[in-house]
Amino acid sequence: MRSSFFGNMDAQQLPAGFALQNHKMLRVQLPEEVLAKQGSMVAFQGQMDFDYEGSGGIGKLFKKAMTGEGASLMRVRGQGQLYLADNADDIHLFYLENEGLTVNGRNLLAFQPQLSWDIQRVQGAGVAAGGLFNTTLNGTGWVAITTHGTPVLLDAAAMPTYADGQSAVCWSTGLHVGVNRTMKAGALIGRGSGEAMQLAFKGQGFVLIQASEGVPVVQSS
């Protein structure tokens, strides 16, 4: 896997397609197709068609409806340069090389269509919504994700690693991910810390954490 986080993003060794126009705007070179968050186009030069992609099939549509995970996608075809952004959030690139990446759907900006993707539940999360369901991408190609503020990359192999479900932006698919509950009795009388549940990461791999908790994770009754 290649990313600026790993210091191996030599442009001469990577195929064209995705590039940062600046740290808040992605430039995509077509004629290659791209799947992007619906409404993320801010400009384009050339000739392009924009089609609603939905959730990529009945199975994924059902998962999205049940979990609330992810954003509606658009498929862009044509020739020229496409510029994408999302609320002026910071943008970061990953190039997958026959491997996988799990992304919080709210942070997924764009990816190349040769990558396969699906919505998966964090083991042990029960019937939950929000950050406990995430989008997993596999294959070879570009992925662009967004973060609110400057993120930190944590090595989950170094020590036990925990993160708020909305702060965890993406992580290695090889990690074992579960749920860590820290609610104490005081929470029942309004004296809780507000940090009753976190994602727990174990194994060899990384977790990218943004400087925001976003919308709180809500557990269904």
PDB file of C-alpha atoms in Angstrom:
ATOM      1  CA  MET A   1       0.000   0.000   0.000  1.00  0.00           C
ATOM      2  CA  ARG A   2       1.271   3.463  -0.869  1.00  0.00           C
ATOM      3  CA  SER A   3       0.442   6.764   0.812  1.00  0.00           C
ATOM      4  CA  SER A   4       2.114   9.950   1.935  1.00  0.00           C
ATOM      5  CA  PHE A   5       1.697   8.561   5.456  1.00  0.00           C
ATOM      6  CA  PHE A   6       4.207   5.843   4.568  1.00  0.00           C
ATOM      7  CA  GLY A   7       6.603   8.049   2.584  1.00  0.00           C
ATOM      8  CA  ASN A   8       6.349   5.911  -0.569  1.00  0.00           C
ATOM      9  CA  MET A   9       4.266   8.100  -2.909  1.00  0.00           C
ATOM     10  CA  ASP A  10       6.878   8.585  -5.638  1.00  0.00           C
ATOM     11  CA  ALA A  11       4.781   9.848  -8.564  1.00  0.00           C
ATOM     12  CA  GLN A  12       7.104   8.192 -11.097  1.00  0.00           C
ATOM     13  CA  GLN A  13       6.329   4.754  -9.665  1.00  0.00           C
ATOM     14  CA  LEU A  14       2.549   5.136  -9.550  1.00  0.00           C
ATOM     15  CA  PRO A  15      -0.046   5.105 -12.344  1.00  0.00           C
ATOM     16  CA  ALA A  16      -1.770   8.361 -13.244  1.00  0.00           C
ATOM     17  CA  GLY A  17      -5.311   8.985 -12.147  1.00  0.00           C
ATOM     18  CA  PHE A  18      -5.548  10.676  -8.750  1.00  0.00           C
ATOM     19  CA  ALA A  19      -3.507  13.665  -7.588  1.00  0.00           C
ATOM     20  CA  LEU A  20      -3.955  16.384  -4.985  1.00  0.00           C
ATOM     21  CA  GLN A  21      -4.560  19.803  -6.494  1.00  0.00           C
ATOM     22  CA  ASN A  22      -4.095  21.028  -2.939  1.00  0.00           C
ATOM     23  CA  HIS A  23      -4.717  19.450   0.465  1.00  0.00           C
ATOM     24  CA  LYS A  24      -8.480  20.107   0.203  1.00  0.00           C
ATOM     25  CA  MET A  25      -9.107  19.310  -3.485  1.00  0.00           C
ATOM     26  CA  LEU A  26      -8.646  16.117  -5.507  1.00  0.00           C
ATOM     27  CA  ARG A  27      -7.824  16.182  -9.236  1.00  0.00           C
ATOM     28  CA  VAL A  28      -8.837  13.104 -11.241  1.00  0.00           C
ATOM     29  CA  GLN A  29      -7.554  12.592 -14.771  1.00  0.00           C
ATOM     30  CA  LEU A  30     -10.090  10.955 -17.100  1.00  0.00           C
ATOM     31  CA  PRO A  31     -10.794   9.029 -19.524  1.00  0.00           C
ATOM     32  CA  GLU A  32     -10.605   6.473 -16.698  1.00  0.00           C
ATOM     33  CA  GLU A  33     -13.938   6.241 -14.869  1.00  0.00           C
ATOM     34  CA  VAL A  34     -14.212   7.162 -11.212  1.00  0.00           C
ATOM     35  CA  LEU A  35     -16.726   6.555  -8.436  1.00  0.00           C
ATOM     36  CA  ALA A  36     -17.134   9.570  -6.151  1.00  0.00           C
ATOM     37  CA  LYS A  37     -19.329  10.810  -3.356  1.00  0.00           C
ATOM     38  CA  GLN A  38     -22.456  12.296  -4.867  1.00  0.00           C
ATOM     39  CA  GLY A  39     -22.258  16.102  -4.940  1.00  0.00           C
ATOM     40  CA  SER A  40     -18.478  16.219  -4.447  1.00  0.00           C
ATOM     41  CA  MET A  41     -17.734  17.679  -7.905  1.00  0.00           C
ATOM     42  CA  VAL A  42     -16.613  21.312  -7.621  1.00  0.00           C
ATOM     43  CA  ALA A  43     -15.345  21.787 -11.211  1.00  0.00           C
ATOM     44  CA  PHE A  44     -14.278  19.950 -14.359  1.00  0.00           C
ATOM     45  CA  GLN A  45     -12.547  20.704 -17.636  1.00  0.00           C
ATOM     46  CA  GLY A  46     -13.429  18.677 -20.717  1.00  0.00           C
ATOM     47  CA  GLN A  47     -16.489  16.564 -21.490  1.00  0.00           C
ATOM     48  CA  MET A  48     -17.983  14.436 -18.707  1.00  0.00           C
ATOM     49  CA  ASP A  49     -21.173  12.595 -17.814  1.00  0.00           C
ATOM     50  CA  PHE A  50     -22.364  12.201 -14.220  1.00  0.00           C
ATOM     51  CA  ASP A  51     -24.624   9.256 -13.372  1.00  0.00           C
ATOM     52  CA  TYR A  52     -26.151   8.249 -10.053  1.00  0.00           C
ATOM     53  CA  GLU A  53     -24.483   5.030  -8.948  1.00  0.00           C
ATOM     54  CA  GLY A  54     -26.475   4.319  -5.796  1.00  0.00           C
ATOM     55  CA  SER A  55     -25.081   1.573  -3.596  1.00  0.00           C
ATOM     56  CA  GLY A  56     -23.791  -0.856  -6.202  1.00  0.00           C
ATOM     57  CA  GLY A  57     -26.539  -3.489  -6.265  1.00  0.00           C
ATOM     58  CA  ILE A  58     -29.519  -4.731  -4.285  1.00  0.00           C
ATOM     59  CA  GLY A  59     -27.394  -6.341  -1.557  1.00  0.00           C
ATOM     60  CA  LYS A  60     -25.404  -3.193  -0.909  1.00  0.00           C
ATOM     61  CA  LEU A  61     -28.534  -1.039  -1.176  1.00  0.00           C
ATOM     62  CA  PHE A  62     -30.166  -3.155   1.553  1.00  0.00           C
ATOM     63  CA  LYS A  63     -27.079  -2.927   3.773  1.00  0.00           C
ATOM     64  CA  LYS A  64     -26.891   0.842   3.311  1.00  0.00           C
ATOM     65  CA  ALA A  65     -30.574   1.255   4.177  1.00  0.00           C
ATOM     66  CA  MET A  66     -30.203  -0.909   7.295  1.00  0.00           C
ATOM     67  CA  THR A  67     -26.942   0.577   8.554  1.00  0.00           C
ATOM     68  CA  GLY A  68     -26.907   4.184   7.359  1.00  0.00           C
ATOM     69  CA  GLU A  69     -23.322   3.561   6.267  1.00  0.00           C
ATOM     70  CA  GLY A  70     -21.697   5.390   3.419  1.00  0.00           C
ATOM     71  CA  ALA A  71     -22.814   8.044   0.995  1.00  0.00           C
ATOM     72  CA  SER A  72     -24.586   7.803  -2.327  1.00  0.00           C
ATOM     73  CA  LEU A  73     -22.130   7.501  -5.180  1.00  0.00           C
ATOM     74  CA  MET A  74     -21.920   8.950  -8.672  1.00  0.00           C
ATOM     75  CA  ARG A  75     -20.052   7.433 -11.625  1.00  0.00           C
ATOM     76  CA  VAL A  76     -18.157   9.936 -13.762  1.00  0.00           C
ATOM     77  CA  ARG A  77     -17.166   9.163 -17.364  1.00  0.00           C
ATOM     78  CA  GLY A  78     -15.549  11.296 -20.031  1.00  0.00           C
ATOM     79  CA  GLN A  79     -12.313  13.048 -20.815  1.00  0.00           C
ATOM     80  CA  GLY A  80     -10.558  15.849 -19.015  1.00  0.00           C
ATOM     81  CA  GLN A  81      -9.835  16.813 -15.451  1.00  0.00           C
ATOM     82  CA  LEU A  82     -12.321  16.431 -12.616  1.00  0.00           C
ATOM     83  CA  TYR A  83     -12.008  18.301  -9.321  1.00  0.00           C
ATOM     84  CA  LEU A  84     -13.569  16.870  -6.160  1.00  0.00           C
ATOM     85  CA  ALA A  85     -13.889  18.192  -2.603  1.00  0.00           C
ATOM     86  CA  ASP A  86     -16.084  17.709   0.459  1.00  0.00           C
ATOM     87  CA  ASN A  87     -16.773  20.625   2.811  1.00  0.00           C
ATOM     88  CA  ALA A  88     -13.129  21.770   2.582  1.00  0.00           C
ATOM     89  CA  ASP A  89     -12.024  18.695   4.552  1.00  0.00           C
ATOM     90  CA  ASP A  90      -8.418  17.558   4.134  1.00  0.00           C
ATOM     91  CA  ILE A  91      -7.895  14.885   1.451  1.00  0.00           C
ATOM     92  CA  HIS A  92      -5.454  11.978   1.595  1.00  0.00           C
ATOM     93  CA  LEU A  93      -4.584   9.383  -1.048  1.00  0.00           C
ATOM     94  CA  PHE A  94      -3.952   5.663  -0.801  1.00  0.00           C
ATOM     95  CA  TYR A  95      -2.885   3.413  -3.655  1.00  0.00           C
ATOM     96  CA  LEU A  96      -3.843  -0.200  -3.002  1.00  0.00           C
ATOM     97  CA  GLU A  97      -1.727  -2.951  -4.539  1.00  0.00           C
ATOM     98  CA  ASN A  98      -3.868  -6.086  -4.490  1.00  0.00           C
ATOM     99  CA  GLU A  99      -4.865  -5.409  -0.879  1.00  0.00           C
ATOM    100  CA  GLY A 100      -7.668  -3.952   1.187  1.00  0.00           C
ATOM    101  CA  LEU A 101      -8.613  -0.848   3.140  1.00  0.00           C
ATOM    102  CA  THR A 102     -11.573  -0.320   5.471  1.00  0.00           C
ATOM    103  CA  VAL A 103     -13.017   3.199   5.446  1.00  0.00           C
ATOM    104  CA  ASN A 104     -15.682   4.970   7.461  1.00  0.00           C
ATOM    105  CA  GLY A 105     -18.200   5.679   4.676  1.00  0.00           C
ATOM    106  CA  ARG A 106     -18.542   9.326   5.670  1.00  0.00           C
ATOM    107  CA  ASN A 107     -14.840   9.782   4.895  1.00  0.00           C
ATOM    108  CA  LEU A 108     -14.815   8.053   1.506  1.00  0.00           C
ATOM    109  CA  LEU A 109     -14.458  10.680  -1.254  1.00  0.00           C
ATOM    110  CA  ALA A 110     -13.596   8.703  -4.400  1.00  0.00           C
ATOM    111  CA  PHE A 111     -12.105   5.454  -5.701  1.00  0.00           C
ATOM    112  CA  GLN A 112     -11.383   3.742  -8.983  1.00  0.00           C
ATOM    113  CA  PRO A 113     -14.134   1.361 -10.173  1.00  0.00           C
ATOM    114  CA  GLN A 114     -11.848  -1.678 -10.571  1.00  0.00           C
ATOM    115  CA  LEU A 115     -11.747  -1.874  -6.778  1.00  0.00           C
ATOM    116  CA  SER A 116     -14.396  -4.132  -5.267  1.00  0.00           C
ATOM    117  CA  TRP A 117     -16.280  -2.797  -2.258  1.00  0.00           C
ATOM    118  CA  ASP A 118     -18.814  -3.887   0.337  1.00  0.00           C
ATOM    119  CA  ILE A 119     -20.362  -2.745   3.611  1.00  0.00           C
ATOM    120  CA  GLN A 120     -19.350  -4.786   6.659  1.00  0.00           C
ATOM    121  CA  ARG A 121     -20.241  -4.751  10.352  1.00  0.00           C
ATOM    122  CA  VAL A 122     -17.695  -4.539  13.153  1.00  0.00           C
ATOM    123  CA  GLN A 123     -17.759  -7.840  15.022  1.00  0.00           C
ATOM    124  CA  GLY A 124     -19.397  -7.579  18.427  1.00  0.00           C
ATOM    125  CA  ALA A 125     -21.160  -4.325  17.626  1.00  0.00           C
ATOM    126  CA  GLY A 126     -24.659  -5.788  17.733  1.00  0.00           C
ATOM    127  CA  VAL A 127     -27.400  -3.891  15.931  1.00  0.00           C
ATOM    128  CA  ALA A 128     -25.668  -0.530  15.642  1.00  0.00           C
ATOM    129  CA  ALA A 129     -25.463   2.343  13.189  1.00  0.00           C
ATOM    130  CA  GLY A 130     -22.898   4.900  12.108  1.00  0.00           C
ATOM    131  CA  GLY A 131     -19.219   4.158  12.516  1.00  0.00           C
ATOM    132  CA  LEU A 132     -19.760   0.479  13.489  1.00  0.00           C
ATOM    133  CA  PHE A 133     -20.566  -0.321   9.857  1.00  0.00           C
ATOM    134  CA  ASN A 134     -17.818   0.510   7.396  1.00  0.00           C
ATOM    135  CA  THR A 135     -16.929   0.203   3.722  1.00  0.00           C
ATOM    136  CA  THR A 136     -14.187  -2.231   2.722  1.00  0.00           C
ATOM    137  CA  LEU A 137     -12.354  -1.818  -0.600  1.00  0.00           C
ATOM    138  CA  ASN A 138     -10.129  -4.470  -2.181  1.00  0.00           C
ATOM    139  CA  GLY A 139      -7.924  -4.739  -5.252  1.00  0.00           C
ATOM    140  CA  THR A 140      -5.486  -2.439  -7.020  1.00  0.00           C
ATOM    141  CA  GLY A 141      -6.226   1.244  -7.544  1.00  0.00           C
ATOM    142  CA  TRP A 142      -6.614   4.688  -6.038  1.00  0.00           C
ATOM    143  CA  VAL A 143      -8.705   5.638  -3.002  1.00  0.00           C
ATOM    144  CA  ALA A 144      -9.226   9.192  -1.742  1.00  0.00           C
ATOM    145  CA  ILE A 145     -10.430   9.771   1.810  1.00  0.00           C
ATOM    146  CA  THR A 146     -11.220  12.938   3.763  1.00  0.00           C
ATOM    147  CA  THR A 147     -10.415  13.924   7.330  1.00  0.00           C
ATOM    148  CA  HIS A 148     -11.661  16.736   9.519  1.00  0.00           C
ATOM    149  CA  GLY A 149      -8.378  18.367  10.482  1.00  0.00           C
ATOM    150  CA  THR A 150      -4.908  16.854  10.451  1.00  0.00           C
ATOM    151  CA  PRO A 151      -5.058  13.116  11.270  1.00  0.00           C
ATOM    152  CA  VAL A 152      -2.672  10.852  13.144  1.00  0.00           C
ATOM    153  CA  LEU A 153      -1.593   7.388  11.943  1.00  0.00           C
ATOM    154  CA  LEU A 154      -1.394   4.831  14.763  1.00  0.00           C
ATOM    155  CA  ASP A 155       0.463   1.519  14.632  1.00  0.00           C
ATOM    156  CA  ALA A 156      -1.955  -1.003  16.127  1.00  0.00           C
ATOM    157  CA  ALA A 157       0.877  -3.535  16.568  1.00  0.00           C
ATOM    158  CA  ALA A 158       2.759  -1.246  18.948  1.00  0.00           C
ATOM    159  CA  MET A 159       0.189  -1.467  21.759  1.00  0.00           C
ATOM    160  CA  PRO A 160      -3.576  -1.932  22.289  1.00  0.00           C
ATOM    161  CA  THR A 161      -5.334   0.737  20.215  1.00  0.00           C
ATOM    162  CA  TYR A 162      -8.811   2.185  20.729  1.00  0.00           C
ATOM    163  CA  ALA A 163     -10.695   4.912  18.856  1.00  0.00           C
ATOM    164  CA  ASP A 164     -14.042   6.619  18.796  1.00  0.00           C
ATOM    165  CA  GLY A 165     -16.162   5.128  16.019  1.00  0.00           C
ATOM    166  CA  GLN A 166     -16.436   8.468  14.226  1.00  0.00           C
ATOM    167  CA  SER A 167     -12.798   9.445  14.695  1.00  0.00           C
ATOM    168  CA  ALA A 168     -11.470   6.265  13.076  1.00  0.00           C
ATOM    169  CA  VAL A 169     -11.254   7.193   9.387  1.00  0.00           C
ATOM    170  CA  CYS A 170      -9.701   4.057   7.862  1.00  0.00           C
ATOM    171  CA  TRP A 171      -7.590   1.060   8.812  1.00  0.00           C
ATOM    172  CA  SER A 172      -5.855  -2.063   7.522  1.00  0.00           C
ATOM    173  CA  THR A 173      -8.295  -4.834   6.650  1.00  0.00           C
ATOM    174  CA  GLY A 174      -5.989  -7.357   8.335  1.00  0.00           C
ATOM    175  CA  LEU A 175      -6.663  -5.904  11.785  1.00  0.00           C
ATOM    176  CA  HIS A 176      -9.034  -7.624  14.181  1.00  0.00           C
ATOM    177  CA  VAL A 177     -11.640  -4.997  15.062  1.00  0.00           C
ATOM    178  CA  GLY A 178     -14.054  -5.260  17.962  1.00  0.00           C
ATOM    179  CA  VAL A 179     -15.914  -3.103  20.435  1.00  0.00           C
ATOM    180  CA  ASN A 180     -14.577  -1.907  23.778  1.00  0.00           C
ATOM    181  CA  ARG A 181     -17.207  -0.816  26.297  1.00  0.00           C
ATOM    182  CA  THR A 182     -16.167   1.402  29.196  1.00  0.00           C
ATOM    183  CA  MET A 183     -19.529   2.580  30.570  1.00  0.00           C
ATOM    184  CA  LYS A 184     -19.513   2.818  34.362  1.00  0.00           C
ATOM    185  CA  ALA A 185     -22.339   2.848  36.847  1.00  0.00           C
ATOM    186  CA  GLY A 186     -22.168   6.637  37.140  1.00  0.00           C
ATOM    187  CA  ALA A 187     -23.403   6.970  33.554  1.00  0.00           C
ATOM    188  CA  LEU A 188     -26.807   5.712  34.685  1.00  0.00           C
ATOM    189  CA  ILE A 189     -27.258   8.827  36.832  1.00  0.00           C
ATOM    190  CA  GLY A 190     -25.886  11.300  34.332  1.00  0.00           C
ATOM    191  CA  ARG A 191     -22.239  11.165  35.417  1.00  0.00           C
ATOM    192  CA  GLY A 192     -20.810   9.344  32.441  1.00  0.00           C
ATOM    193  CA  SER A 193     -17.676  10.448  30.604  1.00  0.00           C
ATOM    194  CA  GLY A 194     -19.401  10.463  27.227  1.00  0.00           C
ATOM    195  CA  GLU A 195     -16.913   7.806  26.035  1.00  0.00           C
ATOM    196  CA  ALA A 196     -18.867   4.617  26.724  1.00  0.00           C
ATOM    197  CA  MET A 197     -17.837   2.657  23.625  1.00  0.00           C
ATOM    198  CA  GLN A 198     -14.818   2.560  21.316  1.00  0.00           C
ATOM    199  CA  LEU A 199     -13.500   0.482  18.441  1.00  0.00           C
ATOM    200  CA  ALA A 200     -10.676  -1.831  19.541  1.00  0.00           C
ATOM    201  CA  PHE A 201      -7.904  -2.698  17.064  1.00  0.00           C
ATOM    202  CA  LYS A 202      -5.471  -5.616  17.376  1.00  0.00           C
ATOM    203  CA  GLY A 203      -2.893  -7.093  15.018  1.00  0.00           C
ATOM    204  CA  GLN A 204      -0.461  -5.897  12.379  1.00  0.00           C
ATOM    205  CA  GLY A 205      -1.642  -2.742  10.668  1.00  0.00           C
ATOM    206  CA  PHE A 206      -2.509   0.931  11.005  1.00  0.00           C
ATOM    207  CA  VAL A 207      -5.471   3.076  12.031  1.00  0.00           C
ATOM    208  CA  LEU A 208      -5.941   6.631  10.747  1.00  0.00           C
ATOM    209  CA  ILE A 209      -7.614   8.937  13.295  1.00  0.00           C
ATOM    210  CA  GLN A 210      -9.106  12.352  12.491  1.00  0.00           C
ATOM    211  CA  ALA A 211      -9.324  15.334  14.840  1.00  0.00           C
ATOM    212  CA  SER A 212     -13.102  15.104  15.202  1.00  0.00           C
ATOM    213  CA  GLU A 213     -15.696  12.723  16.612  1.00  0.00           C
ATOM    214  CA  GLY A 214     -18.355  13.869  14.157  1.00  0.00           C
ATOM    215  CA  VAL A 215     -21.865  12.613  14.763  1.00  0.00           C
ATOM    216  CA  PRO A 216     -21.998  10.362  17.851  1.00  0.00           C
ATOM    217  CA  VAL A 217     -22.459   6.625  17.317  1.00  0.00           C
ATOM    218  CA  VAL A 218     -25.999   5.624  18.327  1.00  0.00           C
ATOM    219  CA  GLN A 219     -26.941   2.089  19.248  1.00  0.00           C
ATOM    220  CA  SER A 220     -30.417   0.929  18.256  1.00  0.00           C
ATOM    221  CA  SER A 221     -32.718  -0.444  20.907  1.00  0.00           C
TER     222      SER A 221
END
